[in-house]
JSON list of C-alpha atoms in Angstrom, two decimals:
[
{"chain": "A", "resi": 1, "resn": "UNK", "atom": "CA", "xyz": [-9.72, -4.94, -22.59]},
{"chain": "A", "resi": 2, "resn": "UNK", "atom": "CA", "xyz": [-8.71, -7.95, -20.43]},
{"chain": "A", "resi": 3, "resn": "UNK", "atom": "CA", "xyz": [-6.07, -10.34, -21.04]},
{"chain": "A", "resi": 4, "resn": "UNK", "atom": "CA", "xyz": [-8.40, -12.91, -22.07]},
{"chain": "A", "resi": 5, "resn": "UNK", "atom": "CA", "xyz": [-9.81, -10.90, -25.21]},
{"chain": "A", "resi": 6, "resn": "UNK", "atom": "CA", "xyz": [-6.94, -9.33, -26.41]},
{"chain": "A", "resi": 7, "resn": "UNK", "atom": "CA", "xyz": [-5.99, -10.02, -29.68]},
{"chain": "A", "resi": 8, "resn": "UNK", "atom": "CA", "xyz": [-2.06, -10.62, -30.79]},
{"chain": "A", "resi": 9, "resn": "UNK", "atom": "CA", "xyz": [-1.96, -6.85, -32.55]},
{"chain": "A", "resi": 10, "resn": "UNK", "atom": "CA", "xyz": [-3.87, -4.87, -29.90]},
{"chain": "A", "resi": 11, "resn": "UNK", "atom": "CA", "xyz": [-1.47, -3.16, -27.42]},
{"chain": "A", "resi": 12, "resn": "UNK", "atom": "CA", "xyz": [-1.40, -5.81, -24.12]},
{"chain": "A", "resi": 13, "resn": "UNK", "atom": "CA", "xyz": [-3.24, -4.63, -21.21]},
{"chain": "A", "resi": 14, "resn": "UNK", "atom": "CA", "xyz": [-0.52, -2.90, -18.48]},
{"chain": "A", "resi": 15, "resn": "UNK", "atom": "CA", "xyz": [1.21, -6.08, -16.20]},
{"chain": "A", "resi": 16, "resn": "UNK", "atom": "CA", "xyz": [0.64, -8.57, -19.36]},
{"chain": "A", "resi": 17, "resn": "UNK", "atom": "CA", "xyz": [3.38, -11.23, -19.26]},
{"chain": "A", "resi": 18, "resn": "UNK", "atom": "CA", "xyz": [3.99, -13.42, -22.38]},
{"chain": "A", "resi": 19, "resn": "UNK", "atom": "CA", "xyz": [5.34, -16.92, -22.42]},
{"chain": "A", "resi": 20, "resn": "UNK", "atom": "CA", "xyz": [6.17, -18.22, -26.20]},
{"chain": "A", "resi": 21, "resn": "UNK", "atom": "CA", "xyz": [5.54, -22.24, -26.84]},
{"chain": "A", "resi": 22, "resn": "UNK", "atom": "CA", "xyz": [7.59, -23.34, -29.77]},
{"chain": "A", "resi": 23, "resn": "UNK", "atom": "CA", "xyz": [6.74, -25.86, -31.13]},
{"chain": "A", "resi": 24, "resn": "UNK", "atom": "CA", "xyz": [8.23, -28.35, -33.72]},
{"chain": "A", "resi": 25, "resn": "UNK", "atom": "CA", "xyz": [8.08, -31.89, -34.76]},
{"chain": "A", "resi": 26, "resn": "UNK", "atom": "CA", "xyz": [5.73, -32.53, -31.68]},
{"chain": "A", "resi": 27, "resn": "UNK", "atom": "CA", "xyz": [7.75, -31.08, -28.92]},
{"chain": "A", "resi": 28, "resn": "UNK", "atom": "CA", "xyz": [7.92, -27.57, -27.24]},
{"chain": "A", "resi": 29, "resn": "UNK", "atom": "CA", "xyz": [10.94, -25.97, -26.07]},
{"chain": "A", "resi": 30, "resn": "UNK", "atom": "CA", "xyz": [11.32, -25.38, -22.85]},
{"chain": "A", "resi": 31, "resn": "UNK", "atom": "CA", "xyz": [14.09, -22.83, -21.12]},
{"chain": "A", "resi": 32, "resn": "UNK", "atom": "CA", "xyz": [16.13, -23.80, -17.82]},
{"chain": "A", "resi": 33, "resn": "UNK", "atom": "CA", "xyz": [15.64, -20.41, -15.11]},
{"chain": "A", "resi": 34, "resn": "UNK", "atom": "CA", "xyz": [18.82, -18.98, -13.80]},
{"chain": "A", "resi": 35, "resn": "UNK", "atom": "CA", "xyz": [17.04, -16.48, -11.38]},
{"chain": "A", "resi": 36, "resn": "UNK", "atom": "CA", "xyz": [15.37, -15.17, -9.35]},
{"chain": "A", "resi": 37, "resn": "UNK", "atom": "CA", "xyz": [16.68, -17.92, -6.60]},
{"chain": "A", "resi": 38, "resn": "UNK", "atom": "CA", "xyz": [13.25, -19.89, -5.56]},
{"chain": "A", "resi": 39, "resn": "UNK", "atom": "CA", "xyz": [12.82, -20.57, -9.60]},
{"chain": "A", "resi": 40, "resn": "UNK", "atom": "CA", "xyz": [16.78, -21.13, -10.54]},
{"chain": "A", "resi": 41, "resn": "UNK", "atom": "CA", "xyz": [16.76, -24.88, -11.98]},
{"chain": "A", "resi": 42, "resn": "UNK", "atom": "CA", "xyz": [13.35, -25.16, -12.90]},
{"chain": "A", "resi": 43, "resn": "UNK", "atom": "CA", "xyz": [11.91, -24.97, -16.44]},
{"chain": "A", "resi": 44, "resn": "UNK", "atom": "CA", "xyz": [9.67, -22.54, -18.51]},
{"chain": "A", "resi": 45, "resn": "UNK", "atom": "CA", "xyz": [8.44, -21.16, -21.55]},
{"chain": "A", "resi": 46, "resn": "UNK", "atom": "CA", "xyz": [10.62, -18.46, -22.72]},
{"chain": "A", "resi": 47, "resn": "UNK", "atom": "CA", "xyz": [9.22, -14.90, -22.67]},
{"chain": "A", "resi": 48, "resn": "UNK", "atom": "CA", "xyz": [9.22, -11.51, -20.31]},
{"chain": "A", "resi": 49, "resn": "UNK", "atom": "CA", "xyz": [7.09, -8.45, -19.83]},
{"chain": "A", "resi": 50, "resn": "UNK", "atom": "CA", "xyz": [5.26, -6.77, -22.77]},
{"chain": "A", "resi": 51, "resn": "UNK", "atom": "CA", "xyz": [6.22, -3.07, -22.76]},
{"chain": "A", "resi": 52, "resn": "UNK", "atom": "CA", "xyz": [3.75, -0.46, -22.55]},
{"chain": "A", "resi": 53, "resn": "UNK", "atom": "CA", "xyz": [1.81, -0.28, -26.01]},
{"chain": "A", "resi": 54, "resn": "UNK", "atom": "CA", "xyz": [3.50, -3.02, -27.44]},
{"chain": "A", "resi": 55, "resn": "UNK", "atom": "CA", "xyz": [0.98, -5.50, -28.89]},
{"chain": "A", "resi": 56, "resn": "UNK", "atom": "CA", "xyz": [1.41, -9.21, -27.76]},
{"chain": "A", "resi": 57, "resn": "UNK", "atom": "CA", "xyz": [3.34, -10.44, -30.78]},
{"chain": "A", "resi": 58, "resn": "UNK", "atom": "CA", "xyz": [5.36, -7.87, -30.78]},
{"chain": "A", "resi": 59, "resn": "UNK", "atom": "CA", "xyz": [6.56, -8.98, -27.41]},
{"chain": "A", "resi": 60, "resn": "UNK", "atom": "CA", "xyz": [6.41, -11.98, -28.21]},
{"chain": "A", "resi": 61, "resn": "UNK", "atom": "CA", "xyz": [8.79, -11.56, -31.19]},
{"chain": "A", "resi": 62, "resn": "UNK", "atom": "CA", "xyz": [11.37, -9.34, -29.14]},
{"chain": "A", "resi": 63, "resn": "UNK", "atom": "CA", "xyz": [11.34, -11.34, -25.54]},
{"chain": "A", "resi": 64, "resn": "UNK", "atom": "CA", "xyz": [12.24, -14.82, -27.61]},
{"chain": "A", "resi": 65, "resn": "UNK", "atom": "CA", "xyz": [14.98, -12.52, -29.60]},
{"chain": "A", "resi": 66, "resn": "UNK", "atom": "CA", "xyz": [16.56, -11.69, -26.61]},
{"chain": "A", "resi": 67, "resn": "UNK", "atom": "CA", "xyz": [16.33, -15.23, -24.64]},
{"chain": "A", "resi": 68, "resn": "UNK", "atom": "CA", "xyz": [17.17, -17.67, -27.55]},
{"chain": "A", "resi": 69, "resn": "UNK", "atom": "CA", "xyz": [18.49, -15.42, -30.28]},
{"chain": "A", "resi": 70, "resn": "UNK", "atom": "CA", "xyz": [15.64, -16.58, -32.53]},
{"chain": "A", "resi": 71, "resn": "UNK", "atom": "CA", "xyz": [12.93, -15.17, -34.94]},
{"chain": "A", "resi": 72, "resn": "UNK", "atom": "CA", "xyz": [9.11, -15.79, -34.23]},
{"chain": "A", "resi": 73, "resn": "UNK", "atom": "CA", "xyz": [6.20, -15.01, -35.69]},
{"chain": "A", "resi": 74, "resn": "UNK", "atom": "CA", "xyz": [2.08, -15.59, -33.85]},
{"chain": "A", "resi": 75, "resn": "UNK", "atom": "CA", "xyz": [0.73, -15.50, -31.50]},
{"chain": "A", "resi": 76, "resn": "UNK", "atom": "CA", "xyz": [-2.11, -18.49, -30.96]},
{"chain": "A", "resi": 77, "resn": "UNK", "atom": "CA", "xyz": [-3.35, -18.38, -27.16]},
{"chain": "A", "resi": 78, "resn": "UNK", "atom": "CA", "xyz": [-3.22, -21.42, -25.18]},
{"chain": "A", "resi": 79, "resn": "UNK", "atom": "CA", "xyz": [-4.88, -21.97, -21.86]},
{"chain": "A", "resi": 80, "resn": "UNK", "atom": "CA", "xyz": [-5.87, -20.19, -18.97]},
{"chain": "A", "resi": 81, "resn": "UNK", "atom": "CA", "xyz": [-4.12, -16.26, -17.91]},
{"chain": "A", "resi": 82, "resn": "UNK", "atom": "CA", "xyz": [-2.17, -17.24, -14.86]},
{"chain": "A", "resi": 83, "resn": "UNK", "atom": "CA", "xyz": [-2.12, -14.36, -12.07]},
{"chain": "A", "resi": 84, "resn": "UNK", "atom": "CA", "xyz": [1.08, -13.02, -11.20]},
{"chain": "A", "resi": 85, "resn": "UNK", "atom": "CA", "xyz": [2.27, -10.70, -7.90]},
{"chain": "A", "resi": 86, "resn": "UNK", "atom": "CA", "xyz": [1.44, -7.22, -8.64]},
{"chain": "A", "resi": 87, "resn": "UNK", "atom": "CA", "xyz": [-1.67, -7.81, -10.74]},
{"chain": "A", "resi": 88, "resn": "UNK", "atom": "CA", "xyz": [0.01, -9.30, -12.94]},
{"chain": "A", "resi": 89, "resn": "UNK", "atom": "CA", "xyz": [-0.54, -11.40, -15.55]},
{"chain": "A", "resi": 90, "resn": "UNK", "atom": "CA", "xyz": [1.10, -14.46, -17.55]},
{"chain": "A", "resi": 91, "resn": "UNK", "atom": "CA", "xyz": [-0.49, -15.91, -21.00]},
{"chain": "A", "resi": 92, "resn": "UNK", "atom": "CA", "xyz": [1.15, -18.40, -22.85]},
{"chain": "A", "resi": 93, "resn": "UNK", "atom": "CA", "xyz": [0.87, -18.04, -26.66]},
{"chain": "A", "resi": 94, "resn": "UNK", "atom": "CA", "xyz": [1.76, -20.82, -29.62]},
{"chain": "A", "resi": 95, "resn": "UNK", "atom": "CA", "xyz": [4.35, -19.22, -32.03]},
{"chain": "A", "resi": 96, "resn": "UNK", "atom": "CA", "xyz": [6.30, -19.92, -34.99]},
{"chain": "A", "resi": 97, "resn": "UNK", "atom": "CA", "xyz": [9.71, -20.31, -35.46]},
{"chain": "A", "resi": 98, "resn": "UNK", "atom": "CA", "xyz": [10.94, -18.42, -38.64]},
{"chain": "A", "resi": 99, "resn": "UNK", "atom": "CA", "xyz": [14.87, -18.55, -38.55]},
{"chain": "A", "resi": 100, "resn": "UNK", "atom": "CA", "xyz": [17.41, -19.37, -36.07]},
{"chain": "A", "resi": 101, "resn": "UNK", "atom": "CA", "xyz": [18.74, -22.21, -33.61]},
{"chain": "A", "resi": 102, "resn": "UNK", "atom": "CA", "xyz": [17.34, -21.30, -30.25]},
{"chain": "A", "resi": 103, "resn": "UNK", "atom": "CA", "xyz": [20.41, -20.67, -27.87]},
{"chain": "A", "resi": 104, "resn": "UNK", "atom": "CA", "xyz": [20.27, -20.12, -23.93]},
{"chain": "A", "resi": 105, "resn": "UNK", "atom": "CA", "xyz": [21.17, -16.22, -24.20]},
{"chain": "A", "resi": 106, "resn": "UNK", "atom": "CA", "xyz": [19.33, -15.16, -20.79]},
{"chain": "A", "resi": 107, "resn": "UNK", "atom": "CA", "xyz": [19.03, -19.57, -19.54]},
{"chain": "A", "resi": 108, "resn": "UNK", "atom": "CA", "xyz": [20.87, -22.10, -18.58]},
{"chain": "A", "resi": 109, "resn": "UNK", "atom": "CA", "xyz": [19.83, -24.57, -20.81]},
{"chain": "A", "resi": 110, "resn": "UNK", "atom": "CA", "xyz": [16.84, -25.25, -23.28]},
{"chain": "A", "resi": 111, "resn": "UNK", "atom": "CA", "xyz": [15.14, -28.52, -24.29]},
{"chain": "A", "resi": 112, "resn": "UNK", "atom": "CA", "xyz": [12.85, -29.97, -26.44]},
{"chain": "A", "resi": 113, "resn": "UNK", "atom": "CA", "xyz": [10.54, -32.41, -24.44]},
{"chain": "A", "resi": 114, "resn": "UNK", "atom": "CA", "xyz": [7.13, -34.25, -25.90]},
{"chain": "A", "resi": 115, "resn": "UNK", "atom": "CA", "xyz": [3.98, -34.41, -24.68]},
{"chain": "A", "resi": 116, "resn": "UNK", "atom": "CA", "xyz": [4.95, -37.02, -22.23]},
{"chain": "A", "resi": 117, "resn": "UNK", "atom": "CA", "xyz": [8.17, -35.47, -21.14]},
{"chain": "A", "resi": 118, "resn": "UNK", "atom": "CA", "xyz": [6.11, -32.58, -20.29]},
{"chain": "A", "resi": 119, "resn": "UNK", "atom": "CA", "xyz": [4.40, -34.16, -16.82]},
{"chain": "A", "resi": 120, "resn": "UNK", "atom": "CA", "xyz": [7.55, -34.68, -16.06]},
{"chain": "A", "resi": 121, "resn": "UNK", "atom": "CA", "xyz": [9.76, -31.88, -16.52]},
{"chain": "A", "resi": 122, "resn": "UNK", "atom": "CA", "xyz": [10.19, -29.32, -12.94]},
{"chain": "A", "resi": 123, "resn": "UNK", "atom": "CA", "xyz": [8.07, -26.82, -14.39]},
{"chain": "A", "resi": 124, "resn": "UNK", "atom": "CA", "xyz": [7.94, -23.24, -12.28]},
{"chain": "A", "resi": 125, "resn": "UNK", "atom": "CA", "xyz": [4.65, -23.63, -10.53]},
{"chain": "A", "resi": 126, "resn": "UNK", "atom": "CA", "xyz": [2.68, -20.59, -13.41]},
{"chain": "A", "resi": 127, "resn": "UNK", "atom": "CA", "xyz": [3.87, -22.76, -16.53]},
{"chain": "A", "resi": 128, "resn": "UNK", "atom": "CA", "xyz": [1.83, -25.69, -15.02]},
{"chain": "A", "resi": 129, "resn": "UNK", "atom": "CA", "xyz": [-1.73, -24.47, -16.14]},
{"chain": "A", "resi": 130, "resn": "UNK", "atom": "CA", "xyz": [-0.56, -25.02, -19.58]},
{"chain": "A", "resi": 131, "resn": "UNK", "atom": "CA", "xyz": [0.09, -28.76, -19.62]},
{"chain": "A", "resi": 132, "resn": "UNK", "atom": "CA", "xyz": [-2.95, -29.91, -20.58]},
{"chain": "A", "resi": 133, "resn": "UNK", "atom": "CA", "xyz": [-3.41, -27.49, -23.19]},
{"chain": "A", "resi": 134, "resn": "UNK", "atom": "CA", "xyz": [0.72, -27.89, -24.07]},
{"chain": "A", "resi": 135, "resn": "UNK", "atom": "CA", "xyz": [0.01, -31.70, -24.67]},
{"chain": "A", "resi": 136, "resn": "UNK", "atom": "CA", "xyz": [-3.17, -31.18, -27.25]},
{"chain": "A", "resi": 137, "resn": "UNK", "atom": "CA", "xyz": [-1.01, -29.29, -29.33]},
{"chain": "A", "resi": 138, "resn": "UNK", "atom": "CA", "xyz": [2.06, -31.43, -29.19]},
{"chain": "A", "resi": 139, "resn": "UNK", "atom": "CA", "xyz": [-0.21, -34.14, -30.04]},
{"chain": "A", "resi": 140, "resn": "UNK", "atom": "CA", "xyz": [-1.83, -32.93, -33.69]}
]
């Protein structure tokens, strides 16, 4: 099953990277990289790796537990599957927040940014597929 079809409680295909857009009040939040060096400073959506035979929520849910100390639920795709080194690949998913105040656990620093904020934010160069897609959503 490719990346594209997977649904949020199938297992993710091997090399599946999640990134978790949360959205509230009409802006996402956005996390500051620390590392590796050629991305320190520039902005992303929060997320990591899925393990092997974790489903995409599930990731989802523990990746954003980790990073911002904060409980999500969902996983809505949004946009295209980015390709990553290694065959690799990044999806960015709409979830929920359910509890918590997102902290910068594994960041620098998070922010909340609108739709127009987002053209102008440093994104890392993968996030950037999403802004089109980022900005319909922040819009409804």
């Amino acid at each position: 099953m490719s990346a594209s079809t997977s649904s949020a409680s199938t297992p993710a295909p091997d090399g599946h990277v999640v990134a978790g857009a949360v959205i509230r009040d009409g802006r996402v939040l956005l996390a500051q990289r620390t590392r590796p060096v050629d991305l320190a400073g520039l902005w992303e959506l929060p997320g990591g790796k899925a393990e092997p035979g974790e489903s995409v929520e599930a990731a989802l849910v523990r990746e954003l537990r980790e990073e911002l100390g904060v409980e999500v639920r969902g996983a809505e795709r949004l946009g295209v599957a980015v390709p990553l080194a290694g065959g690799r690949e990044l999806c960015a998913y709409r979830v929920e927040l359910v509890s918590g105040d997102p902290e910068p656990l594994d960041h620098a620093a998070l922010r909340w940014v609108d739709a127009d904020e987002l053209g102008e934010v440093d994104l890392v160069p993968a996030d950037r597929a999403w802004i089109p897609d980022l900005r319909e959503h922040l819009r409804r």
